Short mmCIF file of C-alpha atoms in Angstrom, two decimals:
data_model
loop_
_atom_site.label_atom_id
_atom_site.label_comp_id
_atom_site.label_asym_id
_atom_site.label_seq_id
_atom_site.Cartn_x
_atom_site.Cartn_y
_atom_site.Cartn_z
CA MET A 1 118.55 147.63 117.20
CA THR A 2 117.11 149.40 114.17
CA PHE A 3 117.39 152.97 113.01
CA GLU A 4 113.83 153.57 114.21
CA VAL A 5 114.70 152.45 117.74
CA ILE A 6 117.75 154.69 117.84
CA PHE A 7 115.83 157.63 116.40
CA ASN A 8 112.96 157.21 118.86
CA SER A 9 115.36 157.14 121.81
CA PHE A 10 116.91 160.38 120.59
CA GLN A 11 113.51 161.99 120.13
CA GLU A 12 112.61 161.09 123.72
CA ALA A 13 115.83 162.78 124.89
CA ALA A 14 115.26 165.93 122.83
CA ASP A 15 115.89 169.29 124.46
CA GLU A 16 114.51 172.20 122.44
CA GLU A 17 116.52 174.90 124.21
CA ARG A 18 119.76 172.97 123.80
CA ALA A 19 118.87 172.23 120.18
CA GLU A 20 118.70 175.94 119.40
CA LYS A 21 122.14 176.51 120.91
CA MET A 22 123.64 173.54 119.05
CA ALA A 23 122.20 174.75 115.77
CA ALA A 24 123.51 178.25 116.37
CA TYR A 25 127.00 176.85 117.04
CA MET A 26 126.85 175.23 113.61
CA ARG A 27 125.73 178.52 112.06
CA ASN A 28 122.17 177.22 111.77
CA GLN A 29 123.07 174.97 108.88
CA PHE A 30 121.54 171.88 110.50
CA SER A 31 118.61 171.00 112.71
CA PHE A 32 119.32 169.40 116.08
CA LEU A 33 117.26 167.48 118.60
CA GLY A 34 119.35 168.90 121.42
CA VAL A 35 120.99 165.65 122.53
CA ALA A 36 124.34 166.58 124.07
CA THR A 37 127.42 164.43 123.49
CA PRO A 38 127.39 162.63 126.89
CA LYS A 39 123.72 161.73 126.44
CA ARG A 40 124.30 160.65 122.84
CA LYS A 41 127.11 158.34 123.94
CA ALA A 42 124.91 156.87 126.66
CA LEU A 43 122.08 156.24 124.20
CA THR A 44 124.34 154.48 121.70
CA LYS A 45 126.64 152.59 124.08
CA ASP A 46 124.73 149.30 124.03
CA PHE A 47 124.07 149.55 120.30
CA TYR A 48 127.74 150.05 119.48
CA ARG A 49 128.68 147.14 121.71
CA GLN A 50 126.16 144.89 119.94
CA VAL A 51 127.33 145.68 116.41
CA LYS A 52 130.99 144.85 116.99
CA GLY A 53 132.01 141.97 114.76
CA GLN A 54 129.08 142.47 112.40
CA THR A 55 129.26 143.48 108.75
CA ILE A 56 128.58 147.12 107.97
CA ASP A 57 124.92 147.92 107.40
CA TRP A 58 125.15 150.73 104.89
CA ALA A 59 121.36 151.06 104.85
CA PHE A 60 121.60 152.09 108.51
CA VAL A 61 124.30 154.64 107.67
CA ASP A 62 122.21 156.02 104.80
CA ALA A 63 119.14 156.28 107.04
CA CYS A 64 121.15 158.24 109.60
CA TRP A 65 122.48 160.54 106.92
CA ALA A 66 119.03 161.13 105.48
CA CYS A 67 117.71 162.11 108.92
CA PRO A 68 117.15 165.87 109.27
CA TYR A 69 118.71 165.92 112.73
CA ARG A 70 122.48 166.31 112.94
CA GLU A 71 122.91 163.99 115.90
CA LEU A 72 122.03 161.02 113.70
CA GLN A 73 124.95 161.79 111.39
CA TYR A 74 127.15 161.62 114.48
CA VAL A 75 125.58 158.24 115.30
CA ALA A 76 126.47 156.99 111.81
CA ILE A 77 130.10 158.05 112.16
CA GLY A 78 130.32 156.44 115.58
CA TYR A 79 128.83 153.27 114.13
CA LEU A 80 131.40 153.19 111.33
CA GLN A 81 134.18 153.80 113.83
CA GLN A 82 133.09 150.67 115.70
CA LEU A 83 133.39 148.69 112.46
CA LYS A 84 136.33 150.49 110.88
CA LYS A 85 138.36 147.28 110.57
CA ASN A 86 135.70 146.05 108.14
CA LEU A 87 136.15 149.00 105.80
CA VAL A 88 137.67 148.15 102.42
CA PRO A 89 138.64 150.14 99.30
CA ASP A 90 135.23 149.48 97.74
CA ASP A 91 133.75 151.55 100.57
CA ILE A 92 135.60 154.70 99.53
CA PRO A 93 132.80 155.82 97.14
CA ARG A 94 130.25 155.37 99.94
CA LEU A 95 132.34 157.49 102.29
CA GLN A 96 132.85 160.08 99.57
CA LYS A 97 129.11 160.30 99.02
CA ILE A 98 128.33 161.02 102.65
CA ALA A 99 131.34 163.34 102.94
CA GLN A 100 129.84 165.44 100.15
CA THR A 101 126.37 165.42 101.68
CA LYS A 102 125.56 167.81 104.53
CA SER A 103 129.27 168.67 104.65
CA TRP A 104 130.75 170.55 107.57
CA TRP A 105 133.82 170.16 109.76
CA ASP A 106 132.02 168.17 112.44
CA THR A 107 131.36 165.19 110.16
CA ILE A 108 134.41 165.62 107.93
CA ASP A 109 136.74 165.35 110.93
CA GLY A 110 135.24 161.97 111.72
CA LEU A 111 135.23 160.72 108.16
CA ASP A 112 138.92 161.55 107.63
CA LYS A 113 139.84 158.95 110.24
CA LEU A 114 137.71 156.33 108.50
CA VAL A 115 139.25 157.05 105.12
CA GLY A 116 142.65 157.02 106.80
CA GLU A 117 141.93 153.57 108.20
CA ILE A 118 141.35 152.25 104.70
CA ALA A 119 144.40 153.98 103.26
CA PHE A 120 146.60 152.60 106.02
CA ARG A 121 145.57 148.99 105.43
CA TYR A 122 145.20 149.26 101.66
CA PRO A 123 147.99 151.47 100.23
CA GLU A 124 146.55 151.04 96.75
CA VAL A 125 143.98 153.74 97.57
CA LYS A 126 146.66 156.42 98.00
CA PRO A 127 146.12 157.70 94.45
CA ILE A 128 142.52 158.42 95.41
CA LEU A 129 143.72 160.64 98.26
CA LEU A 130 145.98 162.47 95.83
CA GLU A 131 142.98 163.01 93.55
CA TRP A 132 140.96 164.33 96.46
CA SER A 133 143.80 166.70 97.37
CA VAL A 134 143.13 168.67 94.17
CA SER A 135 139.35 168.32 94.18
CA ASP A 136 137.07 171.29 93.62
CA ASP A 137 135.37 170.19 96.84
CA PHE A 138 137.54 171.54 99.64
CA TRP A 139 135.99 169.11 102.11
CA LEU A 140 137.50 166.20 100.17
CA ARG A 141 140.79 168.08 100.17
CA ARG A 142 140.53 168.47 103.95
CA ILE A 143 140.03 164.71 104.34
CA ALA A 144 143.08 164.08 102.17
CA ILE A 145 145.19 166.51 104.20
CA ASP A 146 144.25 165.08 107.59
CA HIS A 147 143.68 161.41 106.83
CA GLN A 148 147.07 160.46 108.34
CA LEU A 149 146.54 162.15 111.71
CA LEU A 150 147.94 160.11 114.63
CA ARG A 151 149.98 157.86 112.32
CA LYS A 152 153.18 158.96 114.06
CA SER A 153 156.20 157.06 112.71
CA GLU A 154 154.00 155.22 110.21
CA THR A 155 153.14 158.44 108.39
CA ASP A 156 153.79 158.32 104.66
CA THR A 157 155.71 161.59 104.48
CA THR A 158 155.97 161.53 100.68
CA LEU A 159 152.21 161.31 100.39
CA LEU A 160 151.75 163.93 103.11
CA ALA A 161 154.10 166.37 101.41
CA ASN A 162 152.48 165.90 98.02
CA ILE A 163 149.01 166.49 99.42
CA LEU A 164 150.11 169.55 101.38
CA VAL A 165 151.92 171.10 98.41
CA ASN A 166 148.75 170.62 96.37
CA ASN A 167 146.97 172.82 98.89
CA LEU A 168 149.38 175.71 99.41
CA ASN A 169 148.54 179.30 98.44
CA GLN A 170 144.97 178.86 99.67
CA THR A 171 142.58 181.33 101.26
CA GLU A 172 140.08 178.73 102.51
CA PHE A 173 140.14 178.67 106.32
CA PHE A 174 139.30 174.98 106.62
CA ILE A 175 142.15 174.02 104.30
CA ASN A 176 144.76 176.21 105.96
CA LYS A 177 143.67 174.98 109.39
CA ALA A 178 143.92 171.36 108.21
CA ILE A 179 147.43 171.92 106.86
CA GLY A 180 148.49 173.31 110.22
CA TRP A 181 146.89 170.43 112.12
CA SER A 182 148.52 167.76 109.98
CA LEU A 183 151.95 169.32 110.42
CA ARG A 184 151.44 169.98 114.12
CA ASP A 185 150.44 166.36 114.68
CA TYR A 186 153.44 165.01 112.81
CA SER A 187 155.78 167.45 114.55
CA LYS A 188 155.32 165.40 117.72
CA THR A 189 157.03 162.52 115.92
CA ASN A 190 159.46 164.25 113.55
CA PRO A 191 159.85 167.95 114.36
CA GLU A 192 162.79 168.41 111.99
CA TRP A 193 160.75 167.18 109.03
CA VAL A 194 158.08 169.74 109.86
CA ARG A 195 160.62 172.53 110.35
CA GLU A 196 162.13 171.74 106.95
CA PHE A 197 158.72 171.72 105.29
CA ILE A 198 157.92 175.12 106.76
CA ARG A 199 161.33 176.50 105.73
CA THR A 200 160.83 175.25 102.19
CA TYR A 201 157.27 176.44 101.68
CA GLU A 202 156.92 179.31 104.13
CA ASN A 203 156.22 181.86 101.39
CA GLN A 204 153.32 179.73 100.13
CA MET A 205 151.80 178.90 103.50
CA ALA A 206 149.08 180.88 105.22
CA PRO A 207 150.02 182.41 108.59
CA LEU A 208 147.33 180.24 110.16
CA SER A 209 148.99 177.07 108.84
CA ILE A 210 152.42 178.13 110.07
CA ARG A 211 151.09 179.11 113.49
CA GLU A 212 149.29 175.78 113.96
CA ALA A 213 152.22 173.77 112.59
CA SER A 214 154.74 175.50 114.87
CA LYS A 215 152.87 174.99 118.12
CA TYR A 216 155.18 172.23 119.41
CA ILE A 217 158.43 173.08 117.65
#
């Protein structure tokens, strides 16, 4: 199934009224076809099943990212999630490129899991995440902060702490929210570690971060 086939199926399912609402929800930064999530999943179900076990077709990913309609970026992330076990350190620059193109939380929060998959299997890329944690691009910093979500007991707490400390004293909403999410997620596994982090850095943490981090402790 080619990009053109996928794109045509989405065009046939377009809903102009829904598209306007979806664009408004994203502050009108992107154009939408108006394909809701359940319909998008139905349209890509067979395609995702077919690609399992294949090598990653980065030309397909690039075509999706070049598409003016936001739903196709979601298709690309879903495609990469199906093939995440095939991701290797050499793919980090490709993921960085798309992370820094048409950036917003909806795609970044899918890409962080893909980067996290690579970092988990290839610890040698951890220095890259540390570099991203001090990047001028706060979206890369957000990926670094949240790339270990759902790791539970396999969380690298030294890396997590270093990345979080690099992002304290911030005013950027998306960074402070990410800090809170990462701590909240890990608090389910090690609440005392999170309590100690908050006690140590409370004066440098935004109220939003503390509120999110403290939800379960």
